[in-house]
């Protein structure tokens, strides 16, 4: 079954021999050390999330740009582990980055509607973005259950969540808000920060699907 | 079919009204302007790749850390558009981030074997990482065709490609090398840079699945 391997092909002096499970621990040790040398201290409750974002990007800006609502980590962990929420993402990349194994073990369903034909059709007819239409579809389908939104790409998904909240239609159980980009991204994140959502927000321009997945995974692994 | 929409829910002054297709153009205009103000000039042939990496990360380090082998962009574009290669990734995230529509239009197959049972089994038996085993599986399956590797996560995938090359077994048609991280990542990228591969490498620690997908998409969209 595994006869596709080419076998032992030697090694390179420059590459250290680590077991896969040691690499993450060594990475976290390096990140902690560099944060310490930079004089940056991260509150203990947020450390796993912050470290995993830096681990996913090698970008230490995430030590300062992540904004946590009050008790965000403990609330999110409790929701994920005990609340059987639906985790809704705004890209299939983020969806595939979130640990399926951990989701299954906690009875968490994951979904992303961005590539659905009816979403494309609704977007064309309404003039709303596909991301906004995807949010509406998720709320219609899952609105009776706790919904955990993980948004790593589309600012309009965040705008739509805020609009639905302000209209009294729907409030998400938790929002990870980390679209990346240069247009409307900063502003859309501020709309989450000024809403009474339980949330983790990557303030500013930075973020992305990898960061969204890293935050959710850090919470799942807690 | 699309009766899931909640309709017009107003707007926010802070969020500018752009058509989705305008947002990318506006983002690129902003990125070009900031690069210019920073005094950074990017060679015209590499501009689309560099800009799309910055667009995907909001991290201007990608203006300086991307290393292109000679004529890398024109060779990669020609391979993707005329060579019907297989694009092999080292994460399902990168796989799902690469445009399926563009791949289909150019007759490009995409594959990722990281989650395969036989790869897990081979890894356990051999002591090689799953990423290395995935490379071997791809080479066995596709080695008679041009293979375009897009590596955004696993340094050991790059190490394996170099080992297979040095052993005279296989040479990839193109390598996008942008694992992110703190352990063996820098060194594994240098093994690509010192090999005679046609490649685009994100030198240093930074990269990731989003960056790997952004580079391949920039080439596909060229």
Short mmCIF file of C-alpha atoms in Angstrom, two decimals, chain B residues 2-210:
data_model
loop_
_atom_site.label_atom_id
_atom_site.label_comp_id
_atom_site.label_asym_id
_atom_site.label_seq_id
_atom_site.Cartn_x
_atom_site.Cartn_y
_atom_site.Cartn_z
CA UNK B 2 -32.56 32.78 -3.09
CA UNK B 3 -35.31 33.68 -0.64
CA UNK B 4 -32.82 33.47 2.20
CA UNK B 5 -31.81 37.13 1.87
CA UNK B 6 -32.89 39.60 4.54
CA UNK B 7 -32.87 42.47 2.02
CA UNK B 8 -31.52 46.00 2.29
CA UNK B 9 -30.41 46.74 5.86
CA UNK B 10 -28.90 50.18 5.30
CA UNK B 11 -25.26 51.09 5.27
CA UNK B 12 -22.46 52.55 7.40
CA UNK B 13 -20.75 55.84 6.62
CA UNK B 14 -17.36 54.30 7.34
CA UNK B 15 -17.71 51.61 4.68
CA UNK B 16 -17.21 52.80 1.12
CA UNK B 17 -19.49 51.53 -1.62
CA UNK B 18 -17.36 49.64 -4.12
CA UNK B 19 -18.31 47.04 -6.66
CA UNK B 20 -16.45 43.81 -5.82
CA UNK B 21 -14.43 44.06 -9.04
CA UNK B 22 -13.35 47.59 -8.12
CA UNK B 23 -12.00 46.57 -4.73
CA UNK B 24 -9.09 44.60 -6.12
CA UNK B 25 -8.08 47.44 -8.46
CA UNK B 26 -8.33 49.96 -5.61
CA UNK B 27 -6.30 47.66 -3.34
CA UNK B 28 -3.56 47.32 -5.95
CA UNK B 29 -3.54 51.11 -6.43
CA UNK B 30 -3.05 51.56 -2.67
CA UNK B 31 -0.27 48.94 -2.54
CA UNK B 32 1.55 50.50 -5.52
CA UNK B 33 1.28 53.93 -3.89
CA UNK B 34 2.69 52.71 -0.57
CA UNK B 35 5.55 50.85 -2.26
CA UNK B 36 6.38 54.00 -4.17
CA UNK B 37 6.35 56.10 -0.98
CA UNK B 38 8.63 53.49 0.63
CA UNK B 39 11.01 53.87 -2.30
CA UNK B 40 10.61 50.21 -3.25
CA UNK B 41 10.54 49.35 -6.93
CA UNK B 42 9.54 45.90 -8.12
CA UNK B 43 10.68 44.60 -11.53
CA UNK B 44 7.71 44.71 -13.92
CA UNK B 45 7.82 40.98 -14.65
CA UNK B 46 7.46 40.14 -10.94
CA UNK B 47 4.99 42.85 -10.00
CA UNK B 48 1.79 40.79 -10.21
CA UNK B 49 3.19 38.10 -7.92
CA UNK B 50 4.61 40.57 -5.41
CA UNK B 51 1.45 42.67 -5.30
CA UNK B 52 -0.79 39.66 -4.86
CA UNK B 53 1.32 38.42 -1.93
CA UNK B 54 1.06 41.82 -0.26
CA UNK B 55 -2.66 41.86 -1.06
CA UNK B 56 -3.04 38.45 0.61
CA UNK B 57 -1.15 39.42 3.77
CA UNK B 58 -1.05 43.23 4.05
CA UNK B 59 2.62 42.57 4.78
CA UNK B 60 5.03 44.66 2.72
CA UNK B 61 7.92 42.36 3.65
CA UNK B 62 6.91 40.36 0.57
CA UNK B 63 8.21 43.24 -1.55
CA UNK B 64 11.70 42.26 -0.49
CA UNK B 65 11.67 38.59 0.51
CA UNK B 66 10.48 36.98 -2.73
CA UNK B 67 13.33 35.51 -4.77
CA UNK B 68 12.69 34.68 -8.41
CA UNK B 69 14.93 32.33 -10.40
CA UNK B 70 15.85 33.55 -13.89
CA UNK B 71 12.70 34.23 -15.95
CA UNK B 72 10.68 32.50 -13.22
CA UNK B 73 7.41 34.26 -13.93
CA UNK B 74 7.42 33.79 -17.70
CA UNK B 75 8.47 30.15 -17.32
CA UNK B 76 5.82 29.46 -14.69
CA UNK B 77 3.07 31.18 -16.69
CA UNK B 78 4.03 29.27 -19.82
CA UNK B 79 4.07 25.99 -17.89
CA UNK B 80 0.68 26.64 -16.28
CA UNK B 81 -1.02 27.87 -19.43
CA UNK B 82 0.45 25.48 -22.00
CA UNK B 83 2.05 22.59 -20.13
CA UNK B 84 -0.98 20.99 -18.47
CA UNK B 85 1.02 20.39 -15.27
CA UNK B 86 -0.23 18.86 -12.07
CA UNK B 87 -0.17 21.42 -9.26
CA UNK B 88 0.69 19.63 -6.01
CA UNK B 89 0.29 21.42 -2.68
CA UNK B 90 1.36 20.48 0.84
CA UNK B 91 -1.89 21.59 2.53
CA UNK B 92 -5.55 21.31 1.65
CA UNK B 93 -5.78 25.01 2.52
CA UNK B 94 -3.43 25.96 -0.30
CA UNK B 95 -5.20 23.52 -2.61
CA UNK B 96 -8.58 25.13 -1.97
CA UNK B 97 -7.09 28.62 -2.32
CA UNK B 98 -5.83 28.00 -5.86
CA UNK B 99 -8.44 28.99 -8.42
CA UNK B 100 -10.29 25.87 -9.55
CA UNK B 101 -11.88 27.81 -12.39
CA UNK B 102 -8.55 28.91 -13.85
CA UNK B 103 -7.02 25.46 -13.35
CA UNK B 104 -9.93 23.87 -15.20
CA UNK B 105 -9.66 26.36 -18.05
CA UNK B 106 -5.99 25.49 -18.59
CA UNK B 107 -6.41 21.74 -18.13
CA UNK B 108 -4.45 21.80 -14.88
CA UNK B 109 -5.02 19.07 -12.30
CA UNK B 110 -4.57 19.99 -8.61
CA UNK B 111 -3.72 17.51 -5.87
CA UNK B 112 -2.80 17.30 -2.20
CA UNK B 113 -2.04 14.00 -0.53
CA UNK B 114 -1.34 15.21 3.02
CA UNK B 115 -4.58 13.82 4.47
CA UNK B 116 -4.39 10.46 2.69
CA UNK B 117 -4.44 7.32 4.84
CA UNK B 118 -1.62 5.67 2.90
CA UNK B 119 0.54 8.76 3.44
CA UNK B 120 -0.10 8.66 7.19
CA UNK B 121 0.70 4.96 7.19
CA UNK B 122 3.89 5.41 5.15
CA UNK B 123 4.98 8.20 7.47
CA UNK B 124 4.46 6.08 10.56
CA UNK B 125 6.36 3.11 9.10
CA UNK B 126 9.24 5.05 7.55
CA UNK B 127 9.81 7.85 10.06
CA UNK B 128 9.64 10.34 7.16
CA UNK B 129 7.21 13.24 7.61
CA UNK B 130 3.81 13.09 5.97
CA UNK B 131 4.91 15.99 3.77
CA UNK B 132 7.91 14.01 2.51
CA UNK B 133 5.75 10.93 1.92
CA UNK B 134 3.25 13.11 0.03
CA UNK B 135 6.01 14.32 -2.26
CA UNK B 136 7.04 10.74 -2.97
CA UNK B 137 3.43 9.78 -3.70
CA UNK B 138 3.06 12.72 -6.10
CA UNK B 139 6.29 11.81 -7.88
CA UNK B 140 5.21 8.17 -8.25
CA UNK B 141 1.79 9.17 -9.56
CA UNK B 142 2.66 12.16 -11.71
CA UNK B 143 6.42 11.87 -12.28
CA UNK B 144 5.96 11.31 -16.02
CA UNK B 145 4.23 14.71 -16.34
CA UNK B 146 5.39 18.20 -15.39
CA UNK B 147 4.72 18.72 -11.69
CA UNK B 148 4.35 22.23 -10.23
CA UNK B 149 4.87 22.10 -6.46
CA UNK B 150 3.31 24.83 -4.32
CA UNK B 151 4.63 24.44 -0.78
CA UNK B 152 3.28 26.83 1.85
CA UNK B 153 3.71 24.88 5.03
CA UNK B 154 6.12 21.97 5.26
CA UNK B 155 9.88 22.51 5.02
CA UNK B 156 10.35 18.75 4.76
CA UNK B 157 8.46 18.78 1.44
CA UNK B 158 11.19 21.08 0.10
CA UNK B 159 13.93 18.96 1.64
CA UNK B 160 12.46 15.88 -0.05
CA UNK B 161 12.30 17.61 -3.44
CA UNK B 162 15.97 18.50 -3.11
CA UNK B 163 16.86 14.94 -2.04
CA UNK B 164 14.99 13.42 -4.98
CA UNK B 165 16.76 15.83 -7.32
CA UNK B 166 20.22 15.17 -5.88
CA UNK B 167 19.59 11.42 -6.14
CA UNK B 168 18.77 11.80 -9.83
CA UNK B 169 15.24 10.53 -9.31
CA UNK B 170 13.06 13.53 -10.10
CA UNK B 171 13.19 17.25 -10.84
CA UNK B 172 10.07 19.38 -10.39
CA UNK B 173 8.96 21.54 -13.32
CA UNK B 174 8.50 24.49 -10.95
CA UNK B 175 8.59 25.08 -7.19
CA UNK B 176 6.80 27.75 -5.20
CA UNK B 177 8.58 27.55 -1.86
CA UNK B 178 7.01 29.54 0.94
CA UNK B 179 6.60 27.53 4.12
CA UNK B 180 6.12 29.74 7.14
CA UNK B 181 7.72 29.14 10.49
CA UNK B 182 10.58 29.00 12.89
CA UNK B 183 12.15 25.55 12.60
CA UNK B 184 13.99 24.40 9.45
CA UNK B 185 11.94 26.77 7.29
CA UNK B 186 14.73 29.19 6.40
CA UNK B 187 17.15 26.33 5.72
CA UNK B 188 14.73 24.32 3.57
CA UNK B 189 14.09 27.35 1.36
CA UNK B 190 17.85 27.79 0.92
CA UNK B 191 18.00 24.19 -0.34
CA UNK B 192 15.58 25.22 -3.08
CA UNK B 193 17.50 28.40 -3.85
CA UNK B 194 20.76 26.47 -4.23
CA UNK B 195 19.17 23.84 -6.48
CA UNK B 196 18.78 24.40 -10.23
CA UNK B 197 14.98 24.54 -9.88
CA UNK B 198 12.81 27.11 -11.60
CA UNK B 199 11.30 28.64 -8.50
CA UNK B 200 9.75 31.48 -6.57
CA UNK B 201 10.91 31.43 -2.94
CA UNK B 202 9.74 33.55 0.00
CA UNK B 203 13.16 33.79 1.63
CA UNK B 204 13.16 33.82 5.43
CA UNK B 205 10.48 32.78 7.86
CA UNK B 206 7.41 34.20 6.21
CA UNK B 207 4.94 32.55 3.86
CA UNK B 208 2.02 30.22 4.39
CA UNK B 209 -0.77 28.50 2.52
CA UNK B 210 -2.39 31.84 1.66
#
